[in-house]
Coordinates of C-alpha atoms and ligand atoms in Angstrom, one line a residue:
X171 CA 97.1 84.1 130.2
X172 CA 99.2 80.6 130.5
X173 CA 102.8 81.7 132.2
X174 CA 105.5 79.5 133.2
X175 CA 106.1 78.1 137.0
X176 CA 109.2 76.7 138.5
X177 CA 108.8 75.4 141.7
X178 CA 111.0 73.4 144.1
X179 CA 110.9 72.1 147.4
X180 CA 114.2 71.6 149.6
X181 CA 115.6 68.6 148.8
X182 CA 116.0 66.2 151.5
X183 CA 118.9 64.7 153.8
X184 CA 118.6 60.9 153.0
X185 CA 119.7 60.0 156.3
X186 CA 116.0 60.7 157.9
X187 CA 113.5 58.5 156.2
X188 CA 110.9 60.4 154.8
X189 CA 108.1 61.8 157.8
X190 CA 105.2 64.1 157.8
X191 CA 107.2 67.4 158.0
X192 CA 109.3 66.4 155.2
X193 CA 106.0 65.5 153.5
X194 CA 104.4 68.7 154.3
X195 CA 106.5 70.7 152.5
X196 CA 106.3 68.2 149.6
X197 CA 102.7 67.7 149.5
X198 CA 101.6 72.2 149.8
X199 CA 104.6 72.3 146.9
X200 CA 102.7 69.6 144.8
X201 CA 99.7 71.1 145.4
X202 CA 100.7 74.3 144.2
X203 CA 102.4 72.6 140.9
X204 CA 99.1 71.1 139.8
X205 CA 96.9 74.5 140.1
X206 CA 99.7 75.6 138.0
X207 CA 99.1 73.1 135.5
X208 CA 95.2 73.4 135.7
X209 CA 95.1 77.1 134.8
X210 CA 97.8 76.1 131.9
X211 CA 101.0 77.3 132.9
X212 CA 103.3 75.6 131.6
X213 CA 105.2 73.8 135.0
X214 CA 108.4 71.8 136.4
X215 CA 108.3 70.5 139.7
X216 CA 111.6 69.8 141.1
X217 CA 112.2 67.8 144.5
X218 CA 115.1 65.5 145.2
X219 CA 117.8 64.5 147.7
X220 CA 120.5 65.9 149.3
X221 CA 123.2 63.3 149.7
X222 CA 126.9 64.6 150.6
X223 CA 128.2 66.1 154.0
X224 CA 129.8 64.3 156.9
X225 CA 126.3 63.1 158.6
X226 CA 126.2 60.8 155.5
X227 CA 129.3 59.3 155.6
X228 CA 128.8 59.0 159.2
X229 CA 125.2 56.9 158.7
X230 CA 126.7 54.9 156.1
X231 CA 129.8 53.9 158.5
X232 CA 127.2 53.3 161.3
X233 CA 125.2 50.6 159.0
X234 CA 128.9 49.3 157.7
X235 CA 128.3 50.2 154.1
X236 CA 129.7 52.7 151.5
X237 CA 128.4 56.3 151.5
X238 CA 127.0 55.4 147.8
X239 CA 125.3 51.9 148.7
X240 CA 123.9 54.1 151.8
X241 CA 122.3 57.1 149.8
X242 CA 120.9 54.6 146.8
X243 CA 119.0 52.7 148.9
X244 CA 117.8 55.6 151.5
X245 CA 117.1 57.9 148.3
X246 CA 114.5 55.1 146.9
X247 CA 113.0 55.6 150.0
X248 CA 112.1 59.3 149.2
X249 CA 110.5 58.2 145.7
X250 CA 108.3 55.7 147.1
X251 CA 106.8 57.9 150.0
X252 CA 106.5 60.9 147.3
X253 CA 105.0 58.2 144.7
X254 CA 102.7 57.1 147.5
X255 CA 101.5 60.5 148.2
X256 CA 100.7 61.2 144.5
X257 CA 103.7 63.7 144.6
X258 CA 103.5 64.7 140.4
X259 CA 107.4 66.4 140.6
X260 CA 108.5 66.5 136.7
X261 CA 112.0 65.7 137.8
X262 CA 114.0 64.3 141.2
X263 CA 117.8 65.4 141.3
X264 CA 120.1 64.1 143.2
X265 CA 123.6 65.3 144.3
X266 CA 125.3 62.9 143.6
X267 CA 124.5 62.4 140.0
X268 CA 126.7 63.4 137.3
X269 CA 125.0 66.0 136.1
X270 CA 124.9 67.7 139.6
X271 CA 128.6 67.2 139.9
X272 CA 129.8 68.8 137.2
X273 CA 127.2 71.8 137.1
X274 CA 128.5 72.5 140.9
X275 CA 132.1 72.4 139.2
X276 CA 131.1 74.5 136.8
X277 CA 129.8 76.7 138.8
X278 CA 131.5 76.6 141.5
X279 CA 135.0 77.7 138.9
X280 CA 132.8 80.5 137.7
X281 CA 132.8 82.2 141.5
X282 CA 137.0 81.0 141.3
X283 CA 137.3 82.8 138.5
X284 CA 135.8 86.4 139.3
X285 CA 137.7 86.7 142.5
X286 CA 135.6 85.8 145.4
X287 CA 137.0 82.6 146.6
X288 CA 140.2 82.5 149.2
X289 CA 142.1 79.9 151.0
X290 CA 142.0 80.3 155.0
X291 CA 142.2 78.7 158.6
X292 CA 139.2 77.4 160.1
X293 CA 138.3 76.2 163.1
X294 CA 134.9 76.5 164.9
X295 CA 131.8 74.9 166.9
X296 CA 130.4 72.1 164.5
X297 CA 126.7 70.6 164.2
X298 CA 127.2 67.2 162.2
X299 CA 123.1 67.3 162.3
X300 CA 122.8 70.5 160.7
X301 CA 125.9 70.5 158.7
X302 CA 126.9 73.9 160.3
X303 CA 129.5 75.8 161.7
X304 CA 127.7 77.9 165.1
X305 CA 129.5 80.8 166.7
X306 CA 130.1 80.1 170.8
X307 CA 127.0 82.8 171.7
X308 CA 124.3 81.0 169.9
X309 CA 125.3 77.5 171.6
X310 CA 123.2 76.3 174.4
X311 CA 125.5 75.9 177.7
X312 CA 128.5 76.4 175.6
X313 CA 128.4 73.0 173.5
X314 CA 124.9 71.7 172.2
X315 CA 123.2 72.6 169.1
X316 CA 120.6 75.0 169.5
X317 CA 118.5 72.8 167.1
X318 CA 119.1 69.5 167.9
X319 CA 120.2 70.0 171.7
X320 CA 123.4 67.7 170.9
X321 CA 127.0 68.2 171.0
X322 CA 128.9 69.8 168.8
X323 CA 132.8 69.3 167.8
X324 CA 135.3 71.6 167.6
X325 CA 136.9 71.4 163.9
X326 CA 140.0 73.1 162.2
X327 CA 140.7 72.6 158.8
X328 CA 142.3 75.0 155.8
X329 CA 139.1 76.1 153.6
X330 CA 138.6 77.5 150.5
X331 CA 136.6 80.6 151.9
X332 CA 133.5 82.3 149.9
X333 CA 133.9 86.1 150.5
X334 CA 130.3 86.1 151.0
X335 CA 130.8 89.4 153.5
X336 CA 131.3 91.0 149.9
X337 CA 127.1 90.7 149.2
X338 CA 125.9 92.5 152.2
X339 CA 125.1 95.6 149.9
X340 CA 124.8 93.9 146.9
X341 CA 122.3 92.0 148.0
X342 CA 120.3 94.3 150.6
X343 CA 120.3 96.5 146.9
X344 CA 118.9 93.4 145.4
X345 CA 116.0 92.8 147.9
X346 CA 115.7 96.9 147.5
X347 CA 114.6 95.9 144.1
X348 CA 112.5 93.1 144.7
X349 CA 110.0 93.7 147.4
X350 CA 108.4 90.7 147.0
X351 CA 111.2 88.2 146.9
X352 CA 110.1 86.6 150.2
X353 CA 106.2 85.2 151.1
X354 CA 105.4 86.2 153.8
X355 CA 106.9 89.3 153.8
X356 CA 107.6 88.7 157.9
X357 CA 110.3 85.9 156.6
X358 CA 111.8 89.3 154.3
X359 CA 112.3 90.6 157.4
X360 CA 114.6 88.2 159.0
X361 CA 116.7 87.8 155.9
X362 CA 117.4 91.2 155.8
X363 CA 118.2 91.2 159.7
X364 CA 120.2 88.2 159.1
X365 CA 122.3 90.6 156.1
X366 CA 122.0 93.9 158.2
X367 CA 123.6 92.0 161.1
X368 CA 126.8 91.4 158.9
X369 CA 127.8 89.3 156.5
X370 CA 131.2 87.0 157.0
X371 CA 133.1 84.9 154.7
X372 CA 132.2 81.2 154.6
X373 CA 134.5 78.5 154.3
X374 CA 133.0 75.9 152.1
X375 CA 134.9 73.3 151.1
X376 CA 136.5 70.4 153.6
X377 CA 139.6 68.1 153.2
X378 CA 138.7 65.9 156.5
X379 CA 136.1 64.1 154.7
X380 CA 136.4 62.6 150.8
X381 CA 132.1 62.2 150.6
X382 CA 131.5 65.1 148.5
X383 CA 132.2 67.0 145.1
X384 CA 136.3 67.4 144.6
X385 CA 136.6 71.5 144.1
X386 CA 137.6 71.8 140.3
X387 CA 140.8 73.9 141.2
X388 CA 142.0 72.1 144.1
X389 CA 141.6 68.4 144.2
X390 CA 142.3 68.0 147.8
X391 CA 139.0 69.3 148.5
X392 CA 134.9 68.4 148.4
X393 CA 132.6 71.0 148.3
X394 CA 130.3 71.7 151.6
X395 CA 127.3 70.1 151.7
X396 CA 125.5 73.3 152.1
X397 CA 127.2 74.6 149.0
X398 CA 127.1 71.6 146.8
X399 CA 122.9 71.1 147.6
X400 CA 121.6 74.7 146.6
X401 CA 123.7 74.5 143.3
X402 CA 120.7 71.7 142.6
X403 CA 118.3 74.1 141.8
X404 CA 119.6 75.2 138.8
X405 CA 121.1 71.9 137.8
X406 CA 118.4 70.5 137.1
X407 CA 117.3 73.3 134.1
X408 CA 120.5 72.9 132.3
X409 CA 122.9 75.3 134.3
X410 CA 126.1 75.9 132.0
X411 CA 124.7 72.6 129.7
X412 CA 121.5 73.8 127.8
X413 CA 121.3 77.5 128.0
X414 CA 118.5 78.2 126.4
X415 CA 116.7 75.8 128.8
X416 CA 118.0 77.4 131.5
X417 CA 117.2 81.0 130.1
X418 CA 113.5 79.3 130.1
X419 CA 113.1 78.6 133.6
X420 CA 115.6 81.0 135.1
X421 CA 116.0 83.1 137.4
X422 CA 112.1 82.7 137.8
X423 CA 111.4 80.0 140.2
X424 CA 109.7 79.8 142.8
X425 CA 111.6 78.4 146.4
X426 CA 109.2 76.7 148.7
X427 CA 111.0 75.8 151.9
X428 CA 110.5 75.8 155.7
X429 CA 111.7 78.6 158.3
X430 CA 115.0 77.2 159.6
X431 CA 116.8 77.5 156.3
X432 CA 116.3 81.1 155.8
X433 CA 120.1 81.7 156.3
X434 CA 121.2 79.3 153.1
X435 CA 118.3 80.2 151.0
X436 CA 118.2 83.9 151.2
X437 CA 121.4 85.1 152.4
X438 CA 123.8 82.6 150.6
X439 CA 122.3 81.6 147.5
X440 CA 121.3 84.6 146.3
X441 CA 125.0 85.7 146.8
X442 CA 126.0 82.6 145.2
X443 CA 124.7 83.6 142.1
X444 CA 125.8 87.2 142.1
X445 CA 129.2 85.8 142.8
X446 CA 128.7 83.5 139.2
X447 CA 127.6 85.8 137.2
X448 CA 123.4 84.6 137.0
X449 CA 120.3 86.4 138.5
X450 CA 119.2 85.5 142.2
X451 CA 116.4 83.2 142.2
X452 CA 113.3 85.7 141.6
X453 CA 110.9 83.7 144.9
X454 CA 110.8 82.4 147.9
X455 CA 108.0 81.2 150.0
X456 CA 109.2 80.4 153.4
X457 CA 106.7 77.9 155.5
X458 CA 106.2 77.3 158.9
X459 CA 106.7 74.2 161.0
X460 CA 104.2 71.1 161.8
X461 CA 104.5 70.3 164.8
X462 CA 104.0 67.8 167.4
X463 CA 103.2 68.3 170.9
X464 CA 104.7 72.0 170.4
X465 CA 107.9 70.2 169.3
X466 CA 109.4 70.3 165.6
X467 CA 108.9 67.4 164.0
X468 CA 111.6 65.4 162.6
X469 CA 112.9 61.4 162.7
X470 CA 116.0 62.5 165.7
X471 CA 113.0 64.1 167.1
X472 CA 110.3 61.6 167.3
X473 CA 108.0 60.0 164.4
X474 CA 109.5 57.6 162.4
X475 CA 106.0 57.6 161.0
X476 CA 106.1 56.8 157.4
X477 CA 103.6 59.2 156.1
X478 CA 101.5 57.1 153.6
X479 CA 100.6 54.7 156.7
X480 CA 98.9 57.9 158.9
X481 CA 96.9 58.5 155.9
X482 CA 92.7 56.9 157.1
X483 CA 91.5 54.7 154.8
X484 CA 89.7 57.4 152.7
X485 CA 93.2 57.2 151.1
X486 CA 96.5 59.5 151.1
X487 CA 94.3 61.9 149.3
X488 CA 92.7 62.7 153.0
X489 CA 95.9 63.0 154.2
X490 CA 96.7 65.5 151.6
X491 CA 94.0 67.6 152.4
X492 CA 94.7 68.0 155.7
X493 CA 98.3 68.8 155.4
X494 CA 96.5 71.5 152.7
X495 CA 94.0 72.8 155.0
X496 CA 94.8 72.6 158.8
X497 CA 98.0 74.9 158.4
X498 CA 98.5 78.4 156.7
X499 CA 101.5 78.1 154.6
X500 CA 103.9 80.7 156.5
X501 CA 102.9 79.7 160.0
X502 CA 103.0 76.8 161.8
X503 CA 101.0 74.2 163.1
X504 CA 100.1 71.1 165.1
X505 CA 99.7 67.6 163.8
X506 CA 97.7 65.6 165.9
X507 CA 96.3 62.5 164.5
X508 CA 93.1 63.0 166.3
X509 CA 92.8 66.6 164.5
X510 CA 93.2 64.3 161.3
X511 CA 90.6 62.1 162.0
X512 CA 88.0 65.0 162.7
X513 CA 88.6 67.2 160.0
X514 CA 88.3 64.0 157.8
X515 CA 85.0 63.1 159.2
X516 CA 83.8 66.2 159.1
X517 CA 84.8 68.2 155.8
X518 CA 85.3 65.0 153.3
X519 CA 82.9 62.1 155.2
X520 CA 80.0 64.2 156.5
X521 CA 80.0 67.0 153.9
X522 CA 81.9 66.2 150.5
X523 CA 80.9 62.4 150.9
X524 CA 77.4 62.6 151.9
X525 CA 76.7 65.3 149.3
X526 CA 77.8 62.6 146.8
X527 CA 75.9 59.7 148.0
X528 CA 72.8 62.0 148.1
X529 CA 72.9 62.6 144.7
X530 CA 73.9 59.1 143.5
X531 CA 71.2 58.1 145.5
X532 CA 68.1 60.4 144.7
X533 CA 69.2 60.2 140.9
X534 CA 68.5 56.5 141.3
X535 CA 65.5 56.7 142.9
X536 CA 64.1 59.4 140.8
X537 CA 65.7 59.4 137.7
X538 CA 66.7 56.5 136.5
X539 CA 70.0 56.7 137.3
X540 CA 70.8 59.3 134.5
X541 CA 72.0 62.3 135.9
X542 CA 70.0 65.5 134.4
X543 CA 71.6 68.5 133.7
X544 CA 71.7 71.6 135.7
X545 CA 69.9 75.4 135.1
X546 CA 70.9 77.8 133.0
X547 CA 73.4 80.1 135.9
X548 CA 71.4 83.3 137.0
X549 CA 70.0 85.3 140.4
X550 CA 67.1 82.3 140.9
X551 CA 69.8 79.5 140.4
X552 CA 71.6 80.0 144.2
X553 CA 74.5 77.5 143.5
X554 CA 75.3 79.2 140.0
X555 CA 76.0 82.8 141.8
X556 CA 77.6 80.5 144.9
X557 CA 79.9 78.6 142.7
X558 CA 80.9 81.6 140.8
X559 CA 82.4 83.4 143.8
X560 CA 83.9 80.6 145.6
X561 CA 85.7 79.8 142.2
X562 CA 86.7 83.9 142.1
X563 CA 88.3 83.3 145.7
X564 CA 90.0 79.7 144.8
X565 CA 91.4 81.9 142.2
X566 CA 92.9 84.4 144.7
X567 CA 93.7 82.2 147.2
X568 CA 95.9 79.8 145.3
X569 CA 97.7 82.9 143.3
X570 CA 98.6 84.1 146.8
X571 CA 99.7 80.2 148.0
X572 CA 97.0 80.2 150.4
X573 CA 95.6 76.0 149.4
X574 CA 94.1 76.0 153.1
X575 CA 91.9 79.4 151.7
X576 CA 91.6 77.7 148.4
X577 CA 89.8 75.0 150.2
X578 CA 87.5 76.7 152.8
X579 CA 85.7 78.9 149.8
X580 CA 85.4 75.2 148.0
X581 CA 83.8 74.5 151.3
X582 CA 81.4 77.0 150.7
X583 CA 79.6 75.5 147.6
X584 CA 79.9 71.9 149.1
X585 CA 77.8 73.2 152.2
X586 CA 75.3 75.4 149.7
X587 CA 74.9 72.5 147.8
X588 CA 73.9 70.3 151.1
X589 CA 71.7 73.3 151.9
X590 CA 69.9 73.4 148.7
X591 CA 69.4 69.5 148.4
X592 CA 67.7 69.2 152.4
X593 CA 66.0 72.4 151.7
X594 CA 64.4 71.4 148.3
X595 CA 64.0 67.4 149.6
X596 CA 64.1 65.9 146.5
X597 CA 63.9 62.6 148.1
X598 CA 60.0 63.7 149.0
X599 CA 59.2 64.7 145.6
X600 CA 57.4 62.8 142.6
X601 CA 59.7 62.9 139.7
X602 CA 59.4 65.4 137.4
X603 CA 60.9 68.9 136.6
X604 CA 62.0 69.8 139.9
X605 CA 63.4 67.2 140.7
X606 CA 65.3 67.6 138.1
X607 CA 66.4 70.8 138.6
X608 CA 67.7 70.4 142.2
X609 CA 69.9 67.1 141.1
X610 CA 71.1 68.7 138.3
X611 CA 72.3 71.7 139.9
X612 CA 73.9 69.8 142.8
X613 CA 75.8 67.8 140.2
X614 CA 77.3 70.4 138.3
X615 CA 78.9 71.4 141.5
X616 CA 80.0 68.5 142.3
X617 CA 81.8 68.8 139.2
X618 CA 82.8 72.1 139.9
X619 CA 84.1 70.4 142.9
X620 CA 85.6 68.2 141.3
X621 CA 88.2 70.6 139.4
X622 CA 88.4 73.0 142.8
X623 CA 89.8 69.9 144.7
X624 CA 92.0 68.3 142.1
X625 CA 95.3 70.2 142.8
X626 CA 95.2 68.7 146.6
X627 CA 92.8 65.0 146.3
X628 CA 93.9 63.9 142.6
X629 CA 92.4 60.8 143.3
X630 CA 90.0 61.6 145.3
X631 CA 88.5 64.6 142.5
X632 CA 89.3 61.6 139.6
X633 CA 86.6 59.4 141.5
X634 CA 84.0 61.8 142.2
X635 CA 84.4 62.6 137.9
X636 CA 83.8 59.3 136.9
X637 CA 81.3 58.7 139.4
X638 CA 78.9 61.4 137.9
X639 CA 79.4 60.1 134.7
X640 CA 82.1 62.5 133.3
X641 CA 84.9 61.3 131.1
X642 CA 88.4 62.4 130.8
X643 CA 90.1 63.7 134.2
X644 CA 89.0 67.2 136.5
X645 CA 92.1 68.2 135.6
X646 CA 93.0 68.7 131.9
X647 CA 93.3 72.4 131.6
X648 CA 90.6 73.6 130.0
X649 CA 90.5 73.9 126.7
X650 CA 86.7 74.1 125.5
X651 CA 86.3 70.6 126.6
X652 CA 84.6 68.9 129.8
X653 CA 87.3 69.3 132.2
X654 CA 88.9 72.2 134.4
X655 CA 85.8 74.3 133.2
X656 CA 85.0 76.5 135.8
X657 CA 82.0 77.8 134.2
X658 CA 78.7 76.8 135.6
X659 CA 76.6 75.4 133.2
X660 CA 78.7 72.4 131.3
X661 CA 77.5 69.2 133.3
X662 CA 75.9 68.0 130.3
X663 CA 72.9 65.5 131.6
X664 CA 72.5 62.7 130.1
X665 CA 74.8 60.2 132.5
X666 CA 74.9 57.7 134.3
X667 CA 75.4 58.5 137.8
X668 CA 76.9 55.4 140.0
X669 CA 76.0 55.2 144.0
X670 CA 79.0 52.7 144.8
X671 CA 80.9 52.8 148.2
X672 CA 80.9 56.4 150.2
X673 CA 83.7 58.2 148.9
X674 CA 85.2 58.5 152.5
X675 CA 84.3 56.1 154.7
X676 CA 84.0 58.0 158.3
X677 CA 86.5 56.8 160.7
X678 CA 86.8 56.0 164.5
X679 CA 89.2 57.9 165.7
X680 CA 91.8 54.9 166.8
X681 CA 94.9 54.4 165.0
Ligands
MSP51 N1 119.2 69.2 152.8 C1 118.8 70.4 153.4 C2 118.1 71.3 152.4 C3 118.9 71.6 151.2 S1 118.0 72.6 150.0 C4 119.2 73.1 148.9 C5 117.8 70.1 154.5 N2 117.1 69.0 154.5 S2 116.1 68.4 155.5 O1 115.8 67.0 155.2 O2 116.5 68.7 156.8 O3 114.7 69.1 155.1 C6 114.5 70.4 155.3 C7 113.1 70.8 154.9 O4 112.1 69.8 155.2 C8 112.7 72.0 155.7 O5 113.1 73.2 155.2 C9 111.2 71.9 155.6 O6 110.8 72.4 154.3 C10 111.0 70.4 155.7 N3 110.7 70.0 157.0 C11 111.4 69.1 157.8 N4 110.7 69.0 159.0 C12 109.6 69.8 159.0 C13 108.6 70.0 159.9 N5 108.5 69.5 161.1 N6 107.6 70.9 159.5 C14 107.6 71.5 158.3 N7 108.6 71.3 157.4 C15 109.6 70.5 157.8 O7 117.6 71.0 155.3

């Protein structure tokens, strides 16, 4: 039965360009959207920028330009690379849009009002990369970021304080409630060690910068970056504007985000919302890291790589699949382009590719070019029992956000079908029935294929449709018509079947 799925990524500090971690999490959350829409759900995609906070203002001062002229410019930046990468978000907020500014007022005097805001004295260790305050213990030699390794400043200021140290039972009653808040369940873990350990109050709003959202109570004041960004989540569904949009898509959604911001996802938003009066956010699903060398990737770091250029010439889609495939989502994982390169080769040149081209090729030779159709699905037809498991498991795997699982069992009927063309050798044969049954087997599933692989190669799964003759695109949920059926048996014959250029080109493995 069709549901409803709200998914959102982090969104982004525009002061790194775009890079392949950032992309990661972009590209396994887009993926994950569009197997929502193929089964019919009815989806919104959210991604976005995050564009306030004192490292801002800082970047814009750096290039001599205002905050605003900074973050318009480096936001387009984010839209191209997710455009590039076929990214199908339904909507991109960003912070400092009206709308988000006066949803984070709104809410923001809803938490005034019910008593859990104070004014207070800060002062404390400060990371201007992370936008965080650090207690002196978790400092490395007593003044550099444990994350960046970079110094951090000492700053006092009077706050208005959220009396977060309020939620610790609220909200370990909460995830009481809700075993299954947090994927992977180790990541529920930490959260609750994070509350268990002690909950203090957090001073959120700043008077020695102006870049930011003025607190609706006391002017003086912007609104912590930290604070103003998670607010975006429910911005963008109407949040104290359209309720009964926001009664749609709310508190259902679904969090994707990566490991090291745990803390502000799990701990602070949740107790956000208590504090204004809404349901926590029903999901999280907390990834690992890609990594490079061992290290986290990230611009300070290392690659200013712009994603869409790593991507080999069998087109973004490739590199899609291999942020899909290589990693578990939950743990981490090494990027090396050389990894890239050979799981290209291998899975989408040698194997996906060549299973095309075979059948292009053979339904040339020995057909006419008119692709026949397959046999009726049933203990004798191999690839009909073959495909129906592997689409059982894609099933299962992609309800459990496992895409790199997803795609090894879609693996499994690409290699069958290889198998059954070189064991049946077509090529040797006069034409005639069996002939025809081997082709048309192999192409229904290749469009079987086709629909398995559209969530994470759009492109890619468009080509191989048109190329065996289909109309329409793999995925359209189904709806009695030719596409997203998973049901053996629907290839209809009767097409033309065009050879063309391989599908992926294989690659050298110099970049
Ligand atoms: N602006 C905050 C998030 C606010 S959300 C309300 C922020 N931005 S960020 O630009 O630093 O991006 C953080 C997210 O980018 C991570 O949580 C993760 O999802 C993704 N990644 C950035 N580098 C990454 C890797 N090297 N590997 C995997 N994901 C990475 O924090």
């Amino acid at each position: 039965m069709a549901g409803r799925f709200f998914l959102t990524t982090p969104i982004y500090y525009v002061n790194d360009a775009p890079h392949l971690g950032t992309a990661y999490s972009t590209v396994n959350a887009d993926a994950l959207a569009r197997w929502h829409r193929l089964i019919g759900d009815d989806t919104w995609f959210l991604t976005g920028t995050d564009e306030h906070g004192l490292k801002m203002a800082r970047a814009a001062q750096d290039q001599g330009v205002t905050p605003i002229e900074w973050v318009d410019k480096m936001s387009r930046r984010y839209l191209e690379a997710w455009s590039g990468l076929e990214i199908s978000n339904d909507d991109f907020i960003r912070t400092t849009e009206p709308r988000h500014i006066e949803a984070v007022q709104r809410f923001m005097q809803a938490i005034y009002d019910n008593g859990y805001m104070h004014k207070g004295l800060y002062e404390g260790w400060y990371c201007v990369s992370c936008e965080a305050y650090y207690p002196e213990s978790d400092l490395i030699g007593g003044n550099l970021c444990p994350l960046h390794e970079r110094p951090v400043e000492w700053l006092t200021e009077e706050n208005w304080f959220f009396e977060l140290s309020r939620f610790e039972q609220p909200l370990l009653e909460w995830y009481e409630k809700h075993e299954d808040a947090i994927f992977p369940a180790s990541r529920r873990n930490e959260a609750l060690g994070i509350i268990k350990g002690g909950l203090q109050d957090i001073s959120i709003t700043r008077t020695s910068i102006d870049w930011g959202i003025p607190v609706p109570w006391d002017s003086a004041h912007v609104v912590y970056v930290w604070y103003d960004a998670l607010i975006n989540y429910i911005t963008a569904i109407g949040y104290g504007e359209d309720p009964g949009r926001f009664a749609d898509w709310w508190p259902s959604v679904h969090h994707l985000l990566g490991k090291d911001i745990i803390r502000f996802h799990c701990v602070w938003w949740p107790a956000m919302c208590l504090a204004a009066g809404i349901e926590p956010p029903a999901h999280f699903i907390v990834h690992g890291w890609l990594l490079v060398g061992g290290e986290k990737m990230s611009k300070t770091k290392l690659n200013q790589i712009d994603p869409v250029e790593l991507a080999p010439d069998g087109g973004v889609d490739a590199l899609r699949y291999h942020l899909v495939r290589e990693v578990t989502l939950g743990a981490d994982g090494d990027f090396t382009y050389e990894g890239l390169i050979a799981r290209y080769n291998a899975d989408l040149a040698n194997n996906l590719g060549n299973l095309l081209a075979r059948v292009a090729a053979v339904v040339a030779s020995k057909c006419g070019g008119i692709g026949p159709a397959p046999r009726a699905a049933g203990p004798d037809v191999r690839l009909s029992e073959v495909a129906a498991e592997v689409v059982t498991a894609w099933r299962e795997a992609w309800s459990g956000f496992a895409g790199h699982e997803a795609l090894e069992a879609t693996w499994r009927l690409v290699r069958a079908a290889n198998g059954e063309l070189e064991a049946a050798e077509p090529w040797k044969l006069e034409p005639g029935e069996a002939v025809e049954a081997v082709l048309g087997d192999a192409l229904e599933a290749l469009r079987i294929v086709a629909v398995l692989v559209s969530p994470v190669m759009p492109s890619a799964a468009g080509e191989l449709w048109r190329r065996i003759g289909l109309a329409g695109r793999p995925d359209e949920p189904a709806s009695g018509g030719e596409a997203g059926d998973l049901r053996w048996g629907v290839y209809p014959g009767g097409r033309s079947v065009t050879k063309g250029e391989p599908l992926f080109p294989r690659r050298a493995g110099e970049h």
